[in-house]
Short mmCIF file of C-alpha atoms and ligand atoms in Angstrom, two decimals:
data_model
loop_
_atom_site.label_atom_id
_atom_site.label_comp_id
_atom_site.label_asym_id
_atom_site.label_seq_id
_atom_site.Cartn_x
_atom_site.Cartn_y
_atom_site.Cartn_z
CA MET A 1 -0.03 0.00 -0.01
CA SER A 2 1.58 3.29 -1.02
CA SER A 3 -0.29 6.61 -1.04
CA SER A 4 -2.84 5.49 1.47
CA GLY A 5 -1.24 6.22 4.75
CA CYS A 6 -3.79 9.04 5.28
CA VAL A 7 -6.65 6.66 4.69
CA LEU A 8 -5.32 4.52 7.50
CA VAL A 9 -4.81 7.49 9.77
CA ASP A 10 -8.39 8.53 9.13
CA ALA A 11 -9.75 5.04 9.79
CA ARG A 12 -7.87 4.79 13.14
CA ARG A 13 -9.04 8.23 14.26
CA VAL A 14 -12.69 7.51 13.41
CA PHE A 15 -12.39 4.07 15.13
CA ALA A 16 -11.27 5.77 18.39
CA GLU A 17 -14.08 8.33 18.05
CA SER A 18 -16.73 5.72 17.35
CA PHE A 19 -15.72 3.02 19.83
CA GLY A 20 -14.94 4.74 23.13
CA GLY A 21 -11.34 5.72 22.41
CA ALA A 22 -10.16 2.20 21.68
CA GLU A 23 -7.38 1.39 19.23
CA PRO A 24 -8.27 -1.14 16.50
CA GLN A 25 -6.34 -4.42 16.69
CA LEU A 26 -6.45 -5.33 12.98
CA GLY A 27 -6.17 -3.51 9.70
CA VAL A 28 -6.48 -4.57 6.07
CA PHE A 29 -6.64 -2.90 2.67
CA ALA A 30 -7.93 -3.73 -0.78
CA PRO A 31 -7.27 -1.68 -3.96
CA GLY A 32 -9.56 -0.18 -6.56
CA ARG A 33 -8.61 -0.85 -10.16
CA VAL A 34 -8.47 0.69 -13.57
CA ASN A 35 -9.17 -1.41 -16.61
CA LEU A 36 -6.77 -0.60 -19.44
CA ILE A 37 -8.86 -2.47 -22.01
CA GLY A 38 -11.48 -5.25 -22.22
CA GLU A 39 -14.69 -3.55 -21.14
CA HIS A 40 -17.95 -5.48 -20.69
CA THR A 41 -16.12 -8.65 -21.66
CA ASP A 42 -15.78 -10.30 -18.26
CA TYR A 43 -19.34 -11.52 -18.05
CA ASN A 44 -19.01 -12.87 -21.57
CA GLY A 45 -16.14 -15.16 -20.60
CA GLY A 46 -13.69 -12.92 -22.37
CA PHE A 47 -10.38 -11.22 -21.55
CA VAL A 48 -9.77 -8.09 -19.45
CA LEU A 49 -6.56 -6.16 -18.77
CA PRO A 50 -6.81 -4.24 -15.47
CA MET A 51 -4.25 -3.08 -12.93
CA ALA A 52 -4.73 -2.57 -9.25
CA LEU A 53 -4.45 1.08 -8.07
CA PRO A 54 -2.68 2.76 -5.19
CA LEU A 55 -6.16 3.94 -4.23
CA VAL A 56 -7.53 1.61 -1.56
CA THR A 57 -10.32 0.84 0.88
CA VAL A 58 -8.98 0.30 4.37
CA LEU A 59 -10.84 -1.51 7.11
CA VAL A 60 -9.67 -1.48 10.71
CA GLY A 61 -11.38 -3.32 13.53
CA THR A 62 -11.45 -5.48 16.63
CA PRO A 63 -13.34 -8.67 17.35
CA THR A 64 -15.89 -8.59 20.17
CA SER A 65 -17.48 -11.33 22.28
CA ASP A 66 -21.13 -10.18 22.17
CA GLY A 67 -21.91 -11.49 18.67
CA LYS A 68 -22.77 -7.98 17.44
CA ILE A 69 -21.25 -6.40 14.34
CA SER A 70 -20.87 -2.63 14.39
CA ILE A 71 -19.55 -0.86 11.32
CA VAL A 72 -18.87 2.80 10.49
CA THR A 73 -17.98 4.21 7.06
CA THR A 74 -16.22 7.55 6.64
CA ALA A 75 -17.36 7.81 3.03
CA GLU A 76 -19.32 11.00 2.46
CA GLY A 77 -20.86 9.61 -0.68
CA ALA A 78 -22.42 6.61 1.07
CA ASP A 79 -26.13 6.71 1.90
CA ALA A 80 -27.14 7.42 5.55
CA PRO A 81 -26.80 6.28 8.24
CA HIS A 82 -23.00 5.82 8.19
CA ARG A 83 -23.11 3.50 11.19
CA VAL A 84 -24.86 0.10 11.14
CA GLU A 85 -25.29 -2.56 13.80
CA PHE A 86 -26.54 -6.10 13.39
CA GLU A 87 -26.13 -9.64 14.84
CA ALA A 88 -23.45 -11.87 13.31
CA PRO A 89 -25.23 -14.39 11.14
CA GLN A 90 -25.97 -17.80 12.69
CA ASP A 91 -27.38 -21.03 11.31
CA GLY A 92 -31.02 -20.39 10.52
CA ARG A 93 -30.60 -16.64 10.88
CA PRO A 94 -28.85 -15.44 7.77
CA LEU A 95 -28.26 -11.80 6.99
CA THR A 96 -30.49 -10.10 4.46
CA PRO A 97 -29.92 -6.97 2.34
CA GLY A 98 -31.65 -3.72 3.37
CA ASN A 99 -30.84 -0.12 4.12
CA PRO A 100 -28.45 1.71 4.02
CA SER A 101 -27.43 0.20 0.74
CA TRP A 102 -23.67 0.63 1.32
CA ALA A 103 -23.86 -1.90 4.18
CA ASN A 104 -25.13 -4.57 1.76
CA TYR A 105 -21.65 -4.95 0.26
CA VAL A 106 -20.31 -5.71 3.73
CA LYS A 107 -23.19 -7.93 4.79
CA GLY A 108 -23.03 -9.89 1.56
CA VAL A 109 -19.41 -10.71 2.12
CA ILE A 110 -20.02 -11.75 5.73
CA GLN A 111 -22.92 -13.92 4.58
CA HIS A 112 -20.85 -15.59 1.83
CA TYR A 113 -17.64 -15.88 3.86
CA ARG A 114 -16.18 -19.39 3.38
CA ALA A 115 -15.11 -20.11 6.94
CA GLY A 116 -17.31 -19.23 9.85
CA PRO A 117 -18.96 -18.67 12.05
CA VAL A 118 -17.90 -15.01 12.00
CA PRO A 119 -17.67 -13.47 15.51
CA GLY A 120 -18.95 -10.03 16.40
CA PHE A 121 -16.67 -7.11 15.63
CA ASN A 122 -16.37 -3.34 15.59
CA ALA A 123 -14.95 -1.79 12.41
CA VAL A 124 -14.35 1.40 10.47
CA ILE A 125 -14.13 1.65 6.67
CA ALA A 126 -12.22 4.48 5.04
CA SER A 127 -11.32 4.77 1.34
CA ASP A 128 -9.73 7.01 -1.23
CA VAL A 129 -11.32 5.15 -4.13
CA PRO A 130 -13.99 7.48 -5.46
CA LEU A 131 -17.48 5.96 -4.93
CA GLY A 132 -19.29 5.18 -8.17
CA GLY A 133 -16.42 6.45 -10.33
CA GLY A 134 -15.73 3.31 -12.32
CA LEU A 135 -12.59 2.48 -10.31
CA SER A 136 -14.40 -0.23 -8.39
CA SER A 137 -14.85 1.08 -4.92
CA SER A 138 -17.47 -1.64 -4.51
CA ALA A 139 -15.10 -4.56 -5.12
CA SER A 140 -12.41 -2.97 -2.98
CA LEU A 141 -14.96 -2.72 -0.15
CA GLU A 142 -15.96 -6.34 -0.58
CA VAL A 143 -12.40 -7.63 -0.74
CA ALA A 144 -11.30 -5.45 2.19
CA THR A 145 -14.18 -6.95 4.19
CA TYR A 146 -13.26 -10.50 3.17
CA THR A 147 -9.58 -9.88 4.04
CA PHE A 148 -10.64 -8.66 7.43
CA LEU A 149 -12.71 -11.75 8.09
CA GLN A 150 -9.70 -13.88 7.10
CA GLN A 151 -7.91 -12.30 10.10
CA LEU A 152 -10.79 -13.12 12.45
CA CYS A 153 -11.39 -16.71 11.39
CA PRO A 154 -9.01 -17.87 8.63
CA ASP A 155 -10.29 -19.71 5.59
CA ASP A 156 -8.12 -21.89 3.29
CA GLY A 157 -6.60 -18.75 1.71
CA ASP A 158 -7.64 -19.65 -1.83
CA PRO A 159 -7.57 -16.32 -3.74
CA VAL A 160 -9.83 -17.41 -6.57
CA GLN A 161 -12.56 -18.60 -4.22
CA LYS A 162 -12.18 -15.38 -2.30
CA ALA A 163 -12.84 -13.28 -5.40
CA LEU A 164 -15.78 -15.52 -6.35
CA SER A 165 -17.35 -15.12 -2.89
CA CYS A 166 -17.03 -11.35 -3.11
CA GLN A 167 -18.69 -11.41 -6.55
CA ARG A 168 -21.49 -13.52 -5.16
CA ALA A 169 -21.92 -10.90 -2.40
CA GLU A 170 -22.34 -8.15 -5.02
CA HIS A 171 -24.89 -10.24 -6.99
CA THR A 172 -27.05 -11.36 -4.11
CA PHE A 173 -26.83 -8.39 -1.66
CA ALA A 174 -26.18 -5.34 -3.85
CA GLY A 175 -28.24 -6.71 -6.79
CA VAL A 176 -25.51 -5.97 -9.33
CA PRO A 177 -24.90 -8.91 -11.76
CA CYS A 178 -21.21 -7.98 -12.17
CA GLY A 179 -18.50 -10.01 -13.84
CA ILE A 180 -15.42 -11.25 -11.99
CA MET A 181 -12.85 -8.65 -13.06
CA ASP A 182 -13.10 -6.23 -10.21
CA GLN A 183 -12.91 -8.69 -7.34
CA PHE A 184 -10.20 -10.65 -9.11
CA ILE A 185 -7.82 -7.76 -9.63
CA SER A 186 -8.47 -6.37 -6.14
CA VAL A 187 -7.40 -9.75 -4.69
CA LEU A 188 -4.62 -10.65 -7.13
CA GLY A 189 -3.17 -7.31 -8.29
CA ARG A 190 0.57 -7.20 -8.58
CA GLU A 191 2.86 -4.25 -8.13
CA GLY A 192 4.41 -3.17 -11.46
CA HIS A 193 2.06 -5.32 -13.49
CA ALA A 194 -1.25 -5.22 -15.39
CA LEU A 195 -2.98 -8.58 -15.39
CA LEU A 196 -4.42 -10.23 -18.46
CA ILE A 197 -7.27 -12.24 -17.01
CA ASP A 198 -9.15 -14.93 -18.92
CA CYS A 199 -12.49 -14.62 -17.32
CA ARG A 200 -13.53 -18.09 -18.43
CA SER A 201 -10.61 -20.20 -17.23
CA LEU A 202 -9.61 -17.56 -14.61
CA GLU A 203 -6.01 -17.91 -15.79
CA VAL A 204 -3.97 -14.83 -15.03
CA THR A 205 -0.95 -13.57 -17.02
CA PRO A 206 0.98 -10.72 -15.33
CA LEU A 207 2.42 -8.17 -17.81
CA PRO A 208 5.14 -5.78 -16.59
CA LEU A 209 4.14 -2.13 -16.72
CA THR A 210 7.01 -0.22 -15.19
CA ASP A 211 8.45 1.75 -18.10
CA PRO A 212 9.46 5.13 -16.48
CA GLY A 213 8.74 6.80 -19.85
CA LEU A 214 5.03 5.85 -19.62
CA VAL A 215 2.21 7.15 -17.52
CA VAL A 216 -1.30 5.84 -16.85
CA LEU A 217 -3.43 8.96 -16.33
CA ILE A 218 -6.91 8.47 -14.91
CA THR A 219 -9.37 11.39 -15.31
CA ASN A 220 -12.55 11.39 -13.33
CA SER A 221 -15.33 13.28 -15.13
CA ASN A 222 -17.09 13.53 -11.76
CA VAL A 223 -20.40 12.87 -13.53
CA ARG A 224 -22.59 9.86 -12.85
CA HIS A 225 -25.61 9.38 -15.03
CA GLU A 226 -28.25 7.33 -13.17
CA LEU A 227 -28.57 4.76 -15.90
CA THR A 228 -26.08 2.21 -14.63
CA GLY A 229 -28.54 0.42 -12.47
CA SER A 230 -30.89 -0.65 -15.27
CA GLU A 231 -28.60 -0.53 -18.29
CA TYR A 232 -25.97 -2.95 -16.96
CA PRO A 233 -28.33 -5.93 -16.50
CA ALA A 234 -29.95 -5.03 -19.83
CA ARG A 235 -26.57 -5.32 -21.65
CA ARG A 236 -25.90 -8.61 -19.89
CA ARG A 237 -29.27 -10.00 -21.09
CA GLN A 238 -28.67 -8.84 -24.66
CA CYS A 239 -25.31 -10.61 -24.69
CA GLU A 240 -26.89 -13.83 -23.45
CA GLU A 241 -29.61 -13.49 -26.04
CA ALA A 242 -27.03 -13.00 -28.82
CA ALA A 243 -24.92 -15.97 -27.66
CA LYS A 244 -28.04 -18.12 -27.61
CA ALA A 245 -29.04 -17.04 -31.13
CA LEU A 246 -25.52 -17.91 -32.32
CA GLY A 247 -25.75 -21.31 -30.67
CA LYS A 248 -22.78 -20.54 -28.36
CA GLU A 249 -22.37 -20.90 -24.62
CA SER A 250 -21.03 -17.35 -24.44
CA LEU A 251 -19.87 -14.64 -26.87
CA ARG A 252 -16.31 -15.72 -26.10
CA ASP A 253 -16.91 -18.65 -28.42
CA ALA A 254 -18.31 -16.57 -31.28
CA SER A 255 -16.33 -15.02 -34.15
CA LEU A 256 -17.25 -12.01 -36.23
CA GLY A 257 -17.90 -14.47 -39.06
CA ASP A 258 -20.44 -16.34 -36.87
CA LEU A 259 -22.08 -13.01 -36.08
CA GLU A 260 -22.30 -11.88 -39.68
CA ALA A 261 -23.68 -15.19 -40.81
CA LEU A 262 -26.52 -15.07 -38.34
CA LYS A 263 -27.10 -11.32 -38.40
CA ALA A 264 -30.68 -11.81 -39.57
CA CYS A 265 -31.55 -13.77 -36.42
CA LEU A 266 -30.72 -10.84 -34.14
CA THR A 267 -32.23 -7.42 -33.56
CA GLU A 268 -30.03 -4.64 -34.87
CA GLU A 269 -29.27 -3.60 -31.30
CA CYS A 270 -28.32 -7.11 -30.16
CA TYR A 271 -26.13 -7.42 -33.21
CA ARG A 272 -24.17 -4.28 -32.27
CA ARG A 273 -23.86 -5.36 -28.61
CA ALA A 274 -22.39 -8.66 -29.72
CA ARG A 275 -20.10 -6.93 -32.21
CA HIS A 276 -18.65 -4.82 -29.40
CA VAL A 277 -18.02 -7.87 -27.22
CA ILE A 278 -16.47 -10.00 -29.94
CA THR A 279 -14.19 -7.24 -31.24
CA GLU A 280 -13.35 -6.07 -27.71
CA ILE A 281 -12.13 -9.54 -26.68
CA ALA A 282 -9.84 -9.60 -29.79
CA ARG A 283 -8.59 -6.10 -29.05
CA THR A 284 -7.72 -7.10 -25.47
CA THR A 285 -5.49 -10.00 -26.48
CA SER A 286 -3.89 -7.80 -29.17
CA ALA A 287 -3.30 -5.08 -26.59
CA ALA A 288 -1.62 -7.64 -24.25
CA ARG A 289 0.73 -8.59 -27.10
CA ALA A 290 1.46 -4.92 -27.82
CA LEU A 291 2.25 -4.24 -24.15
CA LYS A 292 4.61 -7.20 -24.01
CA ALA A 293 6.38 -5.83 -27.12
CA GLY A 294 6.52 -2.29 -25.69
CA ASP A 295 4.46 -1.09 -28.69
CA TYR A 296 2.50 1.65 -26.93
CA ARG A 297 1.35 3.17 -30.18
CA ALA A 298 -0.43 -0.03 -31.10
CA PHE A 299 -1.82 -0.28 -27.56
CA GLY A 300 -3.11 3.27 -27.77
CA LYS A 301 -4.86 2.68 -31.03
CA LEU A 302 -6.66 -0.31 -29.59
CA MET A 303 -7.76 1.84 -26.64
CA VAL A 304 -9.30 4.37 -29.01
CA GLN A 305 -11.09 1.61 -30.95
CA SER A 306 -12.36 0.23 -27.70
CA HIS A 307 -13.81 3.64 -26.75
CA ASN A 308 -15.47 4.07 -30.12
CA SER A 309 -17.03 0.63 -29.92
CA LEU A 310 -18.30 1.30 -26.36
CA ARG A 311 -19.73 4.61 -27.55
CA ASP A 312 -21.34 3.43 -30.82
CA ASP A 313 -22.02 -0.28 -30.51
CA TYR A 314 -22.42 -0.85 -26.79
CA GLU A 315 -23.79 2.67 -26.06
CA VAL A 316 -22.44 2.97 -22.53
CA SER A 317 -20.43 6.15 -22.94
CA CYS A 318 -21.73 9.68 -22.41
CA PRO A 319 -20.93 13.17 -23.78
CA GLU A 320 -18.54 13.98 -20.88
CA LEU A 321 -16.41 10.81 -21.39
CA ASP A 322 -16.41 11.34 -25.18
CA GLU A 323 -15.22 14.89 -24.64
CA LEU A 324 -12.40 13.88 -22.26
CA VAL A 325 -11.18 11.26 -24.74
CA SER A 326 -11.26 13.64 -27.73
CA LEU A 327 -9.40 16.33 -25.76
CA ALA A 328 -6.73 13.91 -24.58
CA LEU A 329 -6.14 12.67 -28.13
CA GLU A 330 -5.34 16.19 -29.28
CA VAL A 331 -2.20 16.25 -27.12
CA SER A 332 1.04 15.05 -28.71
CA GLY A 333 2.56 12.26 -26.62
CA VAL A 334 -0.81 10.69 -25.87
CA TYR A 335 -0.91 7.11 -27.13
CA GLY A 336 -4.56 6.41 -26.47
CA SER A 337 -7.52 7.15 -24.23
CA ARG A 338 -10.86 5.51 -23.46
CA MET A 339 -13.67 5.35 -20.97
CA THR A 340 -13.03 2.75 -18.29
CA GLY A 341 -15.45 0.90 -16.04
CA GLY A 342 -19.14 0.33 -16.63
CA GLY A 343 -19.76 3.68 -18.29
CA PHE A 344 -22.41 6.42 -18.13
CA GLY A 345 -19.90 8.62 -16.35
CA GLY A 346 -16.94 7.96 -14.12
CA CYS A 347 -13.42 7.90 -15.47
CA THR A 348 -11.33 7.78 -18.58
CA VAL A 349 -7.90 6.11 -18.73
CA THR A 350 -5.16 7.65 -20.89
CA LEU A 351 -1.80 6.12 -21.84
CA VAL A 352 0.69 8.95 -22.29
CA GLU A 353 4.41 9.56 -22.55
CA ALA A 354 5.68 10.61 -19.12
CA SER A 355 6.98 13.90 -20.56
CA ALA A 356 3.48 14.74 -21.87
CA ALA A 357 1.50 13.91 -18.74
CA ASP A 358 1.44 17.44 -17.34
CA ARG A 359 0.38 19.07 -20.59
CA THR A 360 -2.37 16.45 -20.98
CA LYS A 361 -3.73 17.31 -17.52
CA GLN A 362 -3.48 20.97 -18.36
CA GLN A 363 -5.40 20.59 -21.57
CA LEU A 364 -8.16 18.62 -19.83
CA GLN A 365 -8.29 21.12 -16.98
CA GLU A 366 -8.60 24.10 -19.36
CA LYS A 367 -10.87 22.70 -22.04
CA PHE A 368 -13.16 20.14 -20.42
CA SER A 369 -16.68 21.58 -19.96
CA GLY A 370 -16.99 19.90 -16.50
CA SER A 371 -14.63 19.75 -13.64
CA ALA A 372 -12.19 16.82 -13.72
CA THR A 373 -10.04 15.14 -11.06
CA PHE A 374 -6.74 13.45 -12.04
CA TYR A 375 -4.82 10.46 -10.76
CA ILE A 376 -1.39 9.51 -12.07
CA THR A 377 -1.14 5.91 -11.06
CA LYS A 378 1.13 2.92 -10.91
CA PRO A 379 0.12 -0.76 -10.92
CA SER A 380 -0.06 -1.78 -7.29
CA GLU A 381 -0.46 -4.79 -4.97
CA GLY A 382 -3.67 -6.69 -4.37
CA ALA A 383 -5.32 -6.82 -0.93
CA GLY A 384 -3.30 -7.40 2.19
CA VAL A 385 -2.87 -6.94 5.88
CA LEU A 386 -1.71 -3.69 7.46
CA LEU A 387 0.66 -3.72 10.45
CA LEU A 388 -0.90 -1.40 13.03
P1 ADP B 401 -17.73 1.72 -8.36
O1 ADP B 401 -17.49 0.29 -7.96
O2 ADP B 401 -17.33 1.93 -9.79
O3 ADP B 401 -17.08 2.70 -7.45
P2 ADP B 401 -20.44 0.99 -7.72
O4 ADP B 401 -21.73 1.68 -8.02
O5 ADP B 401 -20.25 -0.40 -8.20
O6 ADP B 401 -19.30 1.97 -8.28
O7 ADP B 401 -20.19 0.96 -6.15
C1 ADP B 401 -20.34 2.12 -5.41
C2 ADP B 401 -21.07 1.79 -4.08
O8 ADP B 401 -20.27 0.94 -3.25
C3 ADP B 401 -21.36 3.01 -3.25
O9 ADP B 401 -22.52 3.65 -3.67
C4 ADP B 401 -21.47 2.42 -1.86
O10 ADP B 401 -22.76 1.81 -1.66
C5 ADP B 401 -20.48 1.26 -1.90
N1 ADP B 401 -19.18 1.70 -1.34
C6 ADP B 401 -17.97 1.75 -1.99
N2 ADP B 401 -16.98 2.20 -1.15
C7 ADP B 401 -17.55 2.45 0.04
C8 ADP B 401 -17.10 2.98 1.29
N3 ADP B 401 -15.84 3.29 1.51
N4 ADP B 401 -18.04 3.09 2.29
C9 ADP B 401 -19.32 2.76 2.10
N5 ADP B 401 -19.78 2.30 0.94
C10 ADP B 401 -18.95 2.14 -0.07
MG1 MG B 402 -18.49 -1.44 -8.67
#
């Protein structure tokens, strides 16, 4: 964990304030992520290429003996109240989702934890991953919670099962039918590497990303269009429909040739959704090859194609993200830029020569019609324990 010392300091301070001046005994962190390419491919069994960020969710806490779980979040963007209390789940008395909605991510992980029973505990959550910004604050919260539970009552330590349990928590308690990318990278992220993840076999290939001449610039548009909730499951359904019409288990198994041959069996919209997924999976493996070869120009071109496909075929971009990408591409030294995450707002990711990073930021600051926030980031470690 690098830049997140202040998140930990915050978490400890709020713990003392919330729990009678006590010091927490345990601390853990789990990172957010940025996806370099491979968007909306994970739930189609395709490839993704994310890296873990130095932005993290920290959870500090102490076990208690009364069977009660008491959790406080410091996140301003979370819905009220920011403190929840409930009984640790027992046989025949499982947890159920409810309000506030932020607590569902935590409850879901407790309910799906693979080694129990979980004792009572007091905990504070603090994070510098922006909430709802497409950098996966949700998975970092789930994975931080799971990592904390591993300290209280250890499971077998299997990282893949850990990520899958966190995904299940998001499906069943937050009602978001997400793919596996976010939880996977938050668990398995590697310093200095992006990870090519095959979301079908769950095979991971780490790709070094430490060239000092290269910068990964994240730009938060700070807009969030309230479409994500309904549009995400709708895209998932369309992909399933398209795969079925093509006689495939998932779009991972379909080629553009398959799609063209059966175009007449699909609605025009379903056809375009499938075209995005099929071409995006191919772009992601090409991008991994380009990264290995140090061919950033080729990588950048693929990022731009990815953005255009998300904008036109998948229709998950928005004017603010399109504007940020266009403005970034005007700067010499920028290799490529695209929206990242689910879409309808949130962030763009830009691959840029280190010497051009400042002028790219300046251009976006001056010309973007909204107000942007910037993060210059490095590929970071997956979740872990903090020494308090
Ligand atoms: P993203 O994962 O891209 O940030 P999501 O909509 O998937 O966006 O998840 C955001 C939600 O996750 C928040 O609205 C909140 O409910 C929950 N969340 C994330 N981080 C925290 C946190 N530190 N404290 C409380 N809730 C959080
Ligand atoms: Mg999320």
